[in-house]
Coordinates of C-alpha atoms and ligand atoms in Angstrom, one line a residue:
M9 CA 174.7 66.6 75.5
S10 CA 175.5 66.3 79.6
V11 CA 172.0 66.3 81.7
K12 CA 171.6 64.9 85.0
L13 CA 168.9 61.6 84.8
P14 CA 166.3 61.5 85.7
I15 CA 164.6 64.4 84.7
F16 CA 161.7 65.6 86.4
F17 CA 159.0 67.2 84.2
D18 CA 156.0 66.2 86.4
H19 CA 155.5 69.6 88.4
H20 CA 151.7 69.4 88.0
S21 CA 152.2 66.4 90.6
T22 CA 154.6 68.0 92.9
T23 CA 157.7 70.3 93.0
P24 CA 160.9 69.6 94.9
V25 CA 161.5 72.1 98.0
D26 CA 163.4 75.1 97.2
A27 CA 166.5 75.1 99.2
R28 CA 165.8 78.4 100.3
V29 CA 162.2 77.2 101.6
L30 CA 164.0 74.4 103.4
E31 CA 166.4 76.8 105.2
A32 CA 163.3 78.6 106.5
M33 CA 161.9 75.5 107.8
L34 CA 164.8 74.1 109.6
P35 CA 165.0 76.1 112.8
T36 CA 161.3 74.9 113.6
L37 CA 162.4 71.2 113.3
K38 CA 165.5 72.2 115.9
D39 CA 165.5 74.9 118.6
E40 CA 162.2 76.7 117.5
Y41 CA 159.9 73.8 118.0
G42 CA 157.2 75.6 120.1
N43 CA 153.5 74.9 119.6
A44 CA 151.9 78.2 118.2
S45 CA 148.9 77.6 120.8
S46 CA 151.4 77.9 123.8
R47 CA 150.7 81.4 125.0
S48 CA 152.9 81.3 128.2
H49 CA 156.3 81.1 126.9
V50 CA 158.6 82.1 124.5
F51 CA 158.7 78.9 122.6
G52 CA 154.9 79.5 121.7
W53 CA 155.4 82.9 121.2
N54 CA 158.2 82.3 118.5
A55 CA 156.3 79.8 116.7
K56 CA 152.9 81.8 116.9
R57 CA 155.3 84.9 115.2
A58 CA 156.6 82.4 112.4
V59 CA 152.9 81.5 111.8
D60 CA 151.7 84.9 111.6
R61 CA 154.5 85.9 109.1
A62 CA 153.7 82.9 107.0
R63 CA 150.0 84.0 107.1
G64 CA 151.0 87.4 106.0
L65 CA 153.1 85.9 103.3
A66 CA 150.2 83.8 102.0
A67 CA 147.8 86.8 102.0
E68 CA 150.2 88.8 99.8
L69 CA 150.7 86.5 97.4
I70 CA 146.8 86.5 96.6
N71 CA 146.1 89.8 97.8
A72 CA 144.0 88.9 100.8
Q73 CA 144.2 89.9 104.3
P74 CA 146.3 87.6 106.8
E75 CA 142.8 87.3 108.9
E76 CA 141.4 85.6 105.6
I77 CA 143.7 82.6 105.4
I78 CA 143.6 79.2 107.6
F79 CA 146.2 76.9 107.3
T80 CA 145.1 73.2 106.4
S81 CA 146.9 70.0 105.3
G82 CA 146.9 70.9 101.6
A83 CA 144.4 71.7 98.7
T84 CA 142.4 68.6 99.2
E85 CA 141.5 69.4 102.9
S86 CA 140.9 73.0 101.7
I87 CA 138.5 71.7 99.0
N88 CA 136.5 69.8 101.3
L89 CA 136.4 72.3 104.0
A90 CA 135.5 75.1 101.4
I91 CA 132.7 72.9 99.7
K92 CA 131.1 71.2 102.5
G93 CA 131.7 74.1 104.8
A94 CA 129.8 76.5 102.8
A95 CA 127.1 74.0 101.4
R96 CA 126.0 73.2 105.1
M97 CA 126.3 76.8 106.2
Y98 CA 123.8 78.2 103.5
A99 CA 121.7 74.8 102.9
E100 CA 118.7 76.8 104.1
K101 CA 119.4 79.6 101.4
G102 CA 119.4 76.8 98.7
R103 CA 121.0 73.4 97.8
H104 CA 122.3 74.0 94.3
I105 CA 126.0 74.0 93.5
V106 CA 127.5 74.5 90.2
T107 CA 130.9 73.0 89.1
C108 CA 132.5 72.0 86.0
V109 CA 133.6 68.3 84.6
T110 CA 137.2 68.9 84.3
E111 CA 137.8 69.7 88.0
H112 CA 140.2 67.9 90.4
R113 CA 139.0 64.6 91.8
A114 CA 139.0 66.4 95.2
V115 CA 136.4 68.7 94.2
L116 CA 134.3 66.1 92.0
D117 CA 134.3 63.7 94.8
T118 CA 133.6 66.4 97.4
C119 CA 130.5 67.2 95.1
R120 CA 129.3 63.6 95.1
A121 CA 129.5 63.2 98.8
L122 CA 127.1 66.3 99.2
E123 CA 124.9 64.8 96.5
R124 CA 124.4 62.1 99.1
E125 CA 123.5 64.9 101.7
G126 CA 120.7 65.8 99.3
F127 CA 122.4 68.6 97.6
E128 CA 121.9 69.1 93.7
I129 CA 125.1 69.6 91.6
T130 CA 125.4 70.7 88.0
Y131 CA 128.7 69.6 86.1
L132 CA 129.2 71.8 83.4
P133 CA 130.7 71.1 80.3
V134 CA 133.8 72.7 78.8
E135 CA 134.5 73.7 75.2
P136 CA 137.0 71.6 73.1
D137 CA 139.5 74.0 74.1
G138 CA 139.1 73.1 77.7
R139 CA 137.7 76.2 79.2
L140 CA 134.3 76.9 80.5
S141 CA 132.0 79.4 78.7
P142 CA 130.8 82.1 81.1
A143 CA 127.4 82.0 79.2
V144 CA 127.0 78.3 79.9
L145 CA 127.6 79.3 83.7
R146 CA 125.3 81.9 83.6
S147 CA 122.4 79.7 82.0
A148 CA 123.1 77.1 85.0
I149 CA 122.5 79.5 87.7
K150 CA 118.9 78.8 89.5
N151 CA 117.2 80.6 92.4
S152 CA 118.6 77.7 94.6
T153 CA 122.1 78.0 93.7
I154 CA 124.4 79.2 96.5
L155 CA 128.0 78.0 95.4
V156 CA 130.0 78.1 92.1
V157 CA 133.1 76.1 92.0
I158 CA 135.5 76.9 89.1
M159 CA 139.3 76.0 89.2
H160 CA 141.6 78.5 87.8
A161 CA 143.9 76.5 85.8
N162 CA 143.6 73.0 85.4
N163 CA 146.1 70.3 86.4
E164 CA 146.3 68.2 83.3
I165 CA 145.9 70.6 80.4
G166 CA 146.9 73.8 81.8
A167 CA 143.8 75.6 80.5
I168 CA 143.1 78.7 82.4
H169 CA 139.2 79.3 82.9
P170 CA 137.9 83.2 82.5
I171 CA 138.0 83.5 85.9
E172 CA 137.4 87.2 86.4
E173 CA 134.2 86.9 84.1
I174 CA 133.1 84.0 86.3
G175 CA 133.4 86.2 89.2
K176 CA 131.4 89.2 87.8
I177 CA 128.5 86.8 87.3
T178 CA 128.6 85.1 90.7
R179 CA 128.9 88.7 92.5
E180 CA 126.3 90.0 90.3
K181 CA 123.9 87.0 91.4
G182 CA 125.0 87.1 95.0
I183 CA 126.5 83.6 95.0
L184 CA 129.6 82.4 96.6
F185 CA 132.7 81.3 94.3
F186 CA 135.1 79.0 95.3
C187 CA 138.1 78.8 93.1
D188 CA 140.6 75.9 93.2
A189 CA 143.8 77.8 92.4
T190 CA 146.1 75.0 93.4
Q191 CA 148.0 74.8 89.9
S192 CA 147.9 78.6 89.3
V193 CA 149.1 80.4 92.4
G194 CA 152.6 81.3 92.0
R195 CA 152.5 80.5 88.3
I196 CA 150.5 83.3 87.1
P197 CA 148.8 86.1 89.0
F198 CA 145.8 85.2 91.1
D199 CA 143.9 88.0 92.8
V200 CA 140.8 87.4 94.8
N201 CA 139.7 91.0 94.9
K202 CA 140.3 91.5 91.2
M203 CA 138.7 88.2 90.4
Q204 CA 135.7 88.5 92.8
I205 CA 136.6 85.5 94.7
D206 CA 135.0 84.3 97.9
L207 CA 137.0 81.2 98.8
A208 CA 140.3 79.7 97.4
C209 CA 142.6 76.9 98.2
L210 CA 146.4 76.8 97.5
S211 CA 148.8 74.0 98.4
A212 CA 152.6 74.4 99.3
H213 CA 154.0 71.4 97.4
K214 CA 152.6 72.6 94.0
I215 CA 155.0 75.8 94.3
Y216 CA 158.2 74.4 95.9
G217 CA 157.1 74.0 99.4
P218 CA 156.6 70.8 101.6
K219 CA 153.8 68.3 101.2
G220 CA 151.0 68.1 103.6
S221 CA 150.5 72.0 104.0
G222 CA 148.2 74.3 102.3
A223 CA 145.8 77.0 102.8
L224 CA 142.1 78.2 102.4
Y225 CA 141.3 81.9 101.8
I226 CA 137.7 82.8 103.4
R227 CA 136.5 86.3 102.3
K228 CA 135.7 88.3 105.7
E229 CA 134.0 91.0 104.1
K230 CA 131.7 92.1 101.0
P231 CA 130.5 89.4 101.5
R232 CA 131.3 87.9 104.8
V233 CA 131.8 84.2 104.1
R234 CA 131.0 81.5 106.8
I235 CA 131.7 78.0 106.7
E236 CA 131.1 75.0 109.0
P237 CA 134.1 73.4 110.0
I238 CA 134.9 69.7 109.7
L239 CA 137.7 69.2 112.1
V240 CA 136.6 70.2 115.7
G241 CA 138.5 70.2 118.8
G242 CA 140.8 72.8 120.3
G243 CA 139.3 75.8 118.2
H244 CA 142.4 76.5 116.3
E245 CA 142.2 78.9 113.2
N246 CA 139.3 80.7 114.3
G247 CA 137.4 77.4 115.2
L248 CA 137.7 76.6 111.5
R249 CA 140.3 73.9 111.5
S250 CA 141.2 72.3 114.8
G251 CA 144.5 70.6 115.5
T252 CA 147.8 71.7 116.6
L253 CA 149.3 73.8 114.0
N254 CA 152.0 72.1 111.4
V255 CA 154.4 75.0 112.3
T256 CA 157.2 73.7 110.0
G257 CA 154.8 73.1 107.1
I258 CA 153.3 76.5 107.5
V259 CA 156.5 78.3 107.6
G260 CA 157.4 76.3 104.5
L261 CA 154.3 77.3 102.7
G262 CA 155.1 81.0 103.7
A263 CA 158.5 80.8 102.3
A264 CA 157.4 79.3 99.1
C265 CA 154.7 82.1 98.7
E266 CA 157.3 84.9 99.2
L267 CA 159.6 83.3 96.7
A268 CA 157.1 82.5 94.3
A269 CA 155.8 86.4 94.5
E270 CA 159.4 87.6 94.0
L271 CA 160.0 85.0 91.1
M272 CA 156.8 84.6 89.3
D273 CA 156.9 87.1 86.6
E274 CA 160.4 86.1 85.3
E275 CA 159.9 82.4 86.2
S276 CA 156.7 82.4 84.0
K277 CA 158.5 83.8 80.9
R278 CA 161.2 81.2 81.3
M279 CA 158.8 78.5 81.5
S280 CA 156.6 79.3 78.5
A281 CA 160.0 79.6 76.4
L282 CA 161.1 76.2 77.7
R283 CA 157.5 75.0 76.8
D284 CA 157.6 76.4 73.5
R285 CA 161.0 74.9 72.8
L286 CA 159.6 71.3 73.9
F287 CA 156.6 71.6 71.8
I288 CA 158.4 73.2 68.8
G289 CA 161.0 70.4 69.0
L290 CA 158.5 67.7 69.0
R291 CA 156.5 69.0 66.4
N292 CA 159.4 69.3 63.8
R293 CA 160.3 65.7 64.5
L294 CA 157.0 64.1 65.0
G295 CA 154.0 63.7 62.6
F296 CA 150.6 62.8 64.1
I297 CA 150.8 64.7 67.1
H298 CA 148.3 67.3 68.6
V299 CA 148.0 69.7 71.8
N300 CA 145.1 69.0 74.0
G301 CA 143.6 72.1 75.3
S302 CA 144.0 76.0 74.6
M303 CA 147.4 76.9 73.6
E304 CA 146.4 80.5 74.4
H305 CA 144.9 80.6 77.8
R306 CA 147.4 78.1 79.3
L307 CA 149.7 77.8 82.3
P308 CA 153.3 78.7 80.9
N309 CA 154.7 75.5 82.3
N310 CA 152.2 72.9 80.6
L311 CA 152.2 71.0 77.6
N312 CA 149.6 68.1 77.2
M313 CA 150.2 66.3 73.7
G314 CA 148.6 63.6 71.9
F315 CA 150.8 61.1 70.1
E316 CA 148.6 59.2 67.9
Y317 CA 149.0 55.4 67.2
V318 CA 151.0 55.1 70.5
E319 CA 149.8 53.9 73.8
S320 CA 150.8 56.6 76.4
E321 CA 151.4 53.8 79.1
S322 CA 153.9 52.0 76.8
L323 CA 155.5 55.3 76.3
L324 CA 156.0 55.9 80.1
M325 CA 157.3 52.3 80.3
E326 CA 160.0 53.5 77.8
L327 CA 160.6 56.9 79.4
G328 CA 160.1 56.2 83.3
E329 CA 163.7 55.5 84.2
E330 CA 165.0 58.7 82.4
I331 CA 162.1 61.2 82.3
A332 CA 159.0 61.8 84.9
V333 CA 156.1 62.8 83.0
S334 CA 152.5 61.3 83.2
S335 CA 149.9 60.2 81.0
G336 CA 146.4 61.0 80.1
S337 CA 145.3 57.6 81.9
A338 CA 145.1 56.9 85.7
C339 CA 145.2 53.4 87.2
S340 CA 141.8 53.1 88.8
S341 CA 141.3 49.8 90.9
A342 CA 142.1 47.3 88.1
A343 CA 141.1 49.2 84.9
L344 CA 143.3 52.0 83.2
E345 CA 140.7 54.8 83.1
P346 CA 141.3 57.3 80.6
S347 CA 141.5 60.7 82.1
H348 CA 138.1 62.7 82.6
V349 CA 139.8 65.9 81.7
L350 CA 140.8 64.7 78.1
K351 CA 137.6 62.9 77.9
A352 CA 135.7 66.2 78.4
L353 CA 137.4 67.7 75.6
G354 CA 135.5 65.4 73.2
G355 CA 138.4 63.7 71.6
G356 CA 137.4 60.3 72.4
E357 CA 139.0 57.7 74.6
E358 CA 142.0 56.6 72.1
I359 CA 143.1 60.4 72.4
A360 CA 143.4 60.0 76.3
H361 CA 145.3 57.0 76.0
A362 CA 147.7 58.5 73.8
S363 CA 148.6 61.6 75.6
L364 CA 151.3 62.7 77.8
R365 CA 151.2 65.7 80.0
F366 CA 154.8 67.5 80.6
G367 CA 154.9 70.0 83.4
L368 CA 157.8 72.2 83.6
G369 CA 159.6 73.6 86.8
R370 CA 161.9 76.2 88.4
F371 CA 165.0 73.8 88.1
N372 CA 164.4 72.7 84.4
T373 CA 167.0 73.7 81.8
E374 CA 167.2 74.1 78.0
E375 CA 169.3 71.0 77.9
E376 CA 166.9 68.9 79.5
V377 CA 164.5 70.0 77.1
D378 CA 166.4 69.0 74.3
Y379 CA 167.1 65.6 76.0
V380 CA 163.6 65.0 76.5
V381 CA 162.7 66.0 72.8
E382 CA 165.3 63.5 71.2
R383 CA 164.2 60.7 73.8
V384 CA 160.6 61.0 73.3
T385 CA 161.0 61.5 69.7
K386 CA 162.9 58.0 69.7
A387 CA 160.3 56.2 71.9
V388 CA 157.3 57.4 69.8
K389 CA 159.0 56.4 66.6
M390 CA 160.3 52.7 68.0
L391 CA 156.6 52.1 69.5
R392 CA 155.1 53.4 66.0
A393 CA 157.4 51.0 64.1
I394 CA 155.6 48.0 65.8
S395 CA 152.1 49.4 65.5
P396 CA 150.1 47.7 62.8
L397 CA 147.6 50.7 62.9
Y398 CA 150.4 53.2 62.2
E399 CA 151.6 51.0 59.5
M400 CA 148.2 50.6 57.8
E401 CA 147.9 54.8 58.1
T402 CA 151.2 55.7 56.7
K403 CA 150.6 53.3 53.7
L404 CA 147.2 54.8 53.1
D405 CA 148.9 58.3 53.5
T406 CA 151.8 57.2 51.0
E407 CA 148.8 56.0 48.5
R408 CA 146.6 59.0 48.8
Q409 CA 149.7 61.3 48.2
S410 CA 150.8 59.4 45.0
D411 CA 147.0 59.3 43.9
A412 CA 147.2 63.3 44.3
D413 CA 150.5 63.4 42.6
R414 CA 149.4 61.2 39.7
K415 CA 146.3 63.4 39.2
L416 CA 148.4 66.4 39.2
G417 CA 150.7 65.0 36.6
A418 CA 147.7 64.1 34.7
A419 CA 146.3 67.5 34.6
Ligands
PLP2 C1 144.1 71.3 90.7 C2 144.2 70.6 91.9 N1 143.4 70.6 93.2 C3 143.5 70.0 94.0 C4 144.9 69.1 94.2 C5 145.1 68.5 95.6 O1 146.4 69.1 96.2 P1 146.9 68.4 97.6 O2 148.1 67.4 97.1 O3 147.5 69.6 98.1 O4 146.0 67.7 98.4 C6 145.6 69.0 93.2 C7 147.0 68.3 93.3 O5 147.2 67.3 92.4 C8 145.4 70.0 92.1 O6 146.3 69.9 90.8

């Protein structure tokens, strides 16, 4: 088997810049270096034209109007701007926001910050498959609710929430709906009109574009959404995000969106075939494994698996030089915290500490999947061979089996 190591299977964390995206960006780092706000000369006009084109491409990918897109430094900034901006703008209407426990830290920490400003936040639980029940959302809405914040697809377990149903509820109740589409845009269809979304964010580096570049969608009509800016200064981006535009990053975002629109259908089929190959390969070789989150409503490139009797951190140590994946734990200060998403599925902390997230991407191949299957299998077997717990369990299992055989024989 000839694969090039290391293999990158961590595409939820970031993606490589596609060569075609890089090609589109390069002129802005050479001769086309104008400031998009310079109105008096051709350098500025060209930069503005490039930014406008990118705005159109980003809008098209999510079925929005170009005027509804503002550029930011990434999804984290878009999330802060959308949630804080809407909360502060509509605070007189009400001070209650509904979100979900499995949201990205950028959402959860923004909500915590708003709690300190006197807003009330409801954090909804998820079903065991990682999805939010629309009925649970409906019952959480109060007269004072001004905003619902639910992601499209989860960055750890790939679970896809019933966004259209959520959009129907929020529209019916006249409440704004912000959707973090960072992981879904470019991977599965995302349509702000069909889904009745009022605010949404995306990030270039998750779709084969550059890091430090993102966008926020803000609905312009039915309803016209208003938000308070966080960054003030030169009044860029309709006064909503001041600061000289990152033309290179924006052009990269636009090119990444254009490519995503073109490739998405075919790519998502290829991703799910690779993902299933990975899943079946591991399932055929290893016992005591399970999938975290819904298999049916899941991003095509995501697989999150628990390997019982194995510490995922030890697995990463085994694999890290050759295979880039991530675990169900995150280092926070000194402690190894189990993932808040895996914990929310209700399986206990051990499951989180024994789980790996595989995120497939545009340039992965079948050969790489086969290599990963063999390598992970070998590492899991090796770690289980030195696990006293695993030894006990398999011994018990053998005893239970021979007991059952004896009973069958006696019958
Ligand atoms: C669901 C989700 N939201 C937000 C973010 C933050 O994105 P960015 O790195 O562009 O700030 C990420 C990235 O990990 C994500 O996966």
